Short mmCIF file of C-alpha atoms in Angstrom, two decimals:
data_model
loop_
_atom_site.label_atom_id
_atom_site.label_comp_id
_atom_site.label_asym_id
_atom_site.label_seq_id
_atom_site.Cartn_x
_atom_site.Cartn_y
_atom_site.Cartn_z
CA UNK M 561 -5.64 11.18 40.23
CA UNK M 562 -6.04 14.12 42.54
CA UNK M 563 -3.66 14.89 45.37
CA UNK M 564 -6.27 13.68 47.85
CA UNK M 565 -6.54 10.26 46.19
CA UNK M 566 -3.93 7.66 47.05
CA UNK M 567 -2.30 5.61 44.27
CA UNK M 568 -3.74 2.35 45.67
CA UNK M 569 -7.33 3.63 45.59
CA UNK M 570 -8.05 3.36 49.32
CA UNK M 571 -9.41 6.92 49.44
CA UNK M 572 -11.76 6.11 46.57
CA UNK M 573 -12.86 3.00 48.43
CA UNK M 574 -13.53 5.09 51.55
CA UNK M 575 -15.58 7.53 49.48
CA UNK M 576 -17.62 4.70 47.93
CA UNK M 577 -18.22 3.16 51.36
CA UNK M 578 -19.37 6.50 52.76
CA UNK M 579 -21.72 7.21 49.82
CA UNK M 580 -23.26 3.74 50.17
CA UNK M 581 -23.57 4.17 53.94
CA UNK M 582 -25.47 7.42 53.31
CA UNK M 583 -27.90 5.41 51.16
CA UNK M 584 -28.39 2.88 53.97
CA UNK M 585 -26.11 0.24 52.50
CA UNK M 586 -23.61 -1.22 54.94
CA UNK M 587 -20.54 -3.09 53.70
CA UNK M 588 -19.49 -4.70 56.96
CA UNK M 589 -17.62 -7.94 56.35
CA UNK M 590 -16.88 -7.11 52.73
CA UNK M 591 -13.36 -7.82 51.56
CA UNK M 592 -11.19 -4.72 51.48
CA UNK M 593 -9.44 -3.92 48.17
CA UNK M 594 -6.01 -4.86 49.52
CA UNK M 595 -7.07 -8.52 49.87
CA UNK M 596 -5.52 -9.23 46.47
CA UNK M 597 -8.57 -10.16 44.45
CA UNK M 598 -11.06 -7.93 42.70
CA UNK M 599 -14.05 -6.86 44.74
CA UNK M 600 -17.48 -7.88 43.48
CA UNK M 601 -20.51 -5.84 44.47
CA UNK M 602 -23.80 -7.71 44.28
CA UNK M 603 -27.30 -6.46 44.98
CA UNK M 604 -29.22 -8.99 47.04
CA UNK M 605 -32.88 -8.72 47.96
CA UNK M 606 -33.46 -7.81 51.58
CA UNK M 607 -35.53 -10.95 52.12
CA UNK M 608 -35.65 -14.48 50.79
CA UNK M 609 -39.40 -14.80 50.28
CA UNK M 610 -39.18 -14.89 46.47
CA UNK M 611 -36.55 -17.64 46.55
CA UNK M 612 -38.53 -19.66 49.09
CA UNK M 613 -41.65 -19.29 46.94
CA UNK M 614 -39.78 -20.36 43.77
CA UNK M 615 -38.38 -23.39 45.58
CA UNK M 616 -41.92 -24.42 46.51
CA UNK M 617 -42.92 -24.40 42.83
CA UNK M 618 -39.99 -26.48 41.63
CA UNK M 619 -39.58 -30.16 42.50
CA UNK M 620 -36.45 -30.81 44.52
CA UNK M 621 -35.82 -34.35 43.37
CA UNK M 622 -32.03 -34.31 43.13
CA UNK M 623 -30.14 -35.58 46.16
CA UNK M 624 -26.62 -34.52 47.07
CA UNK M 625 -24.59 -35.30 50.16
CA UNK M 626 -22.83 -32.41 51.86
CA UNK M 627 -20.60 -32.41 54.91
CA UNK M 628 -20.90 -29.23 56.96
CA UNK M 629 -19.06 -27.85 59.94
CA UNK M 630 -20.89 -27.47 63.22
CA UNK M 631 -21.28 -23.68 62.96
CA UNK M 632 -22.93 -23.88 59.53
CA UNK M 633 -25.26 -26.62 60.75
CA UNK M 634 -26.29 -24.43 63.69
CA UNK M 635 -27.07 -21.59 61.30
CA UNK M 636 -29.22 -23.88 59.14
CA UNK M 637 -31.00 -25.09 62.28
CA UNK M 638 -31.66 -21.46 63.23
CA UNK M 639 -33.35 -20.89 59.88
CA UNK M 640 -35.50 -23.98 60.47
CA UNK M 641 -36.43 -22.67 63.93
CA UNK M 642 -37.69 -19.40 62.41
CA UNK M 643 -40.21 -21.35 60.35
CA UNK M 644 -38.95 -19.76 57.13
CA UNK M 645 -37.91 -23.22 55.90
CA UNK M 646 -39.11 -26.68 56.85
CA UNK M 647 -35.81 -28.51 57.19
CA UNK M 648 -32.03 -28.31 57.05
CA UNK M 649 -32.28 -29.70 53.55
CA UNK M 650 -34.59 -26.90 52.44
CA UNK M 651 -32.39 -24.29 54.12
CA UNK M 652 -29.27 -25.68 52.43
CA UNK M 653 -31.06 -25.77 49.07
CA UNK M 654 -32.17 -22.17 49.54
CA UNK M 655 -28.69 -20.90 50.30
CA UNK M 656 -27.06 -22.95 47.56
CA UNK M 657 -29.59 -21.44 45.17
CA UNK M 658 -28.88 -17.93 46.44
CA UNK M 659 -25.11 -18.44 46.24
CA UNK M 660 -25.36 -19.69 42.67
CA UNK M 661 -27.46 -16.64 41.76
CA UNK M 662 -24.77 -14.35 43.17
CA UNK M 663 -22.13 -16.08 41.05
CA UNK M 664 -24.30 -16.53 37.93
CA UNK M 665 -22.03 -14.54 35.61
CA UNK M 666 -18.93 -16.50 36.60
CA UNK M 667 -20.83 -19.77 36.25
CA UNK M 668 -21.92 -18.79 32.72
CA UNK M 669 -18.28 -18.21 31.84
CA UNK M 670 -17.38 -21.62 33.26
CA UNK M 671 -20.23 -23.27 31.35
CA UNK M 672 -18.89 -21.77 28.11
CA UNK M 673 -15.45 -23.17 28.91
CA UNK M 674 -16.93 -26.58 29.79
CA UNK M 675 -18.80 -26.61 26.47
CA UNK M 676 -15.41 -26.25 24.77
CA UNK M 677 -14.03 -29.13 26.84
CA UNK M 678 -17.00 -31.34 25.90
CA UNK M 679 -16.50 -30.55 22.22
CA UNK M 680 -12.78 -31.34 22.47
CA UNK M 681 -13.56 -34.68 24.20
CA UNK M 682 -15.98 -35.59 21.42
CA UNK M 683 -13.35 -34.79 18.77
CA UNK M 684 -10.87 -36.95 20.70
CA UNK M 685 -13.36 -39.85 20.83
CA UNK M 686 -14.00 -39.50 17.09
CA UNK M 687 -10.28 -39.53 16.39
CA UNK M 688 -9.77 -42.56 18.65
CA UNK M 689 -12.59 -44.45 16.88
CA UNK M 690 -10.95 -43.72 13.52
CA UNK M 691 -7.51 -44.80 14.75
CA UNK M 692 -8.89 -47.98 16.32
CA UNK M 693 -11.12 -48.71 13.35
CA UNK M 694 -14.30 -48.74 15.42
CA UNK M 695 -16.16 -45.91 13.65
CA UNK M 696 -19.16 -48.10 12.81
CA UNK M 697 -19.68 -49.10 16.47
CA UNK M 698 -20.30 -45.50 17.56
CA UNK M 699 -23.12 -44.91 15.10
#
């Protein structure tokens, strides 16, 4: 590292922020490096029109119940008021979809781990059937 760069990397972070700011990219509200966890930089489209269009082409036939705080509900209502979405449900679906897209790589890693858990459970069931003498019932 050079003399002008601190050991903890805060000068590098300042340089990155400044270079991005020069390109028109603002990082307001982004976690600073000293927050204790690694920083993830994600490119997000400036508008949601593609996601809204995709949602219109895919049936939304799965129902989930979600409890939200008042502030989040107000923000969903604001999106409905703009006319960009038809309902709170559509707004929530849109932002869940967007959030999952942002975390797609992490979710893939979790899915791989869950596949291993499913395989282990199946081996356990097979072993239990053998021990209990119920192998024929499973087939």
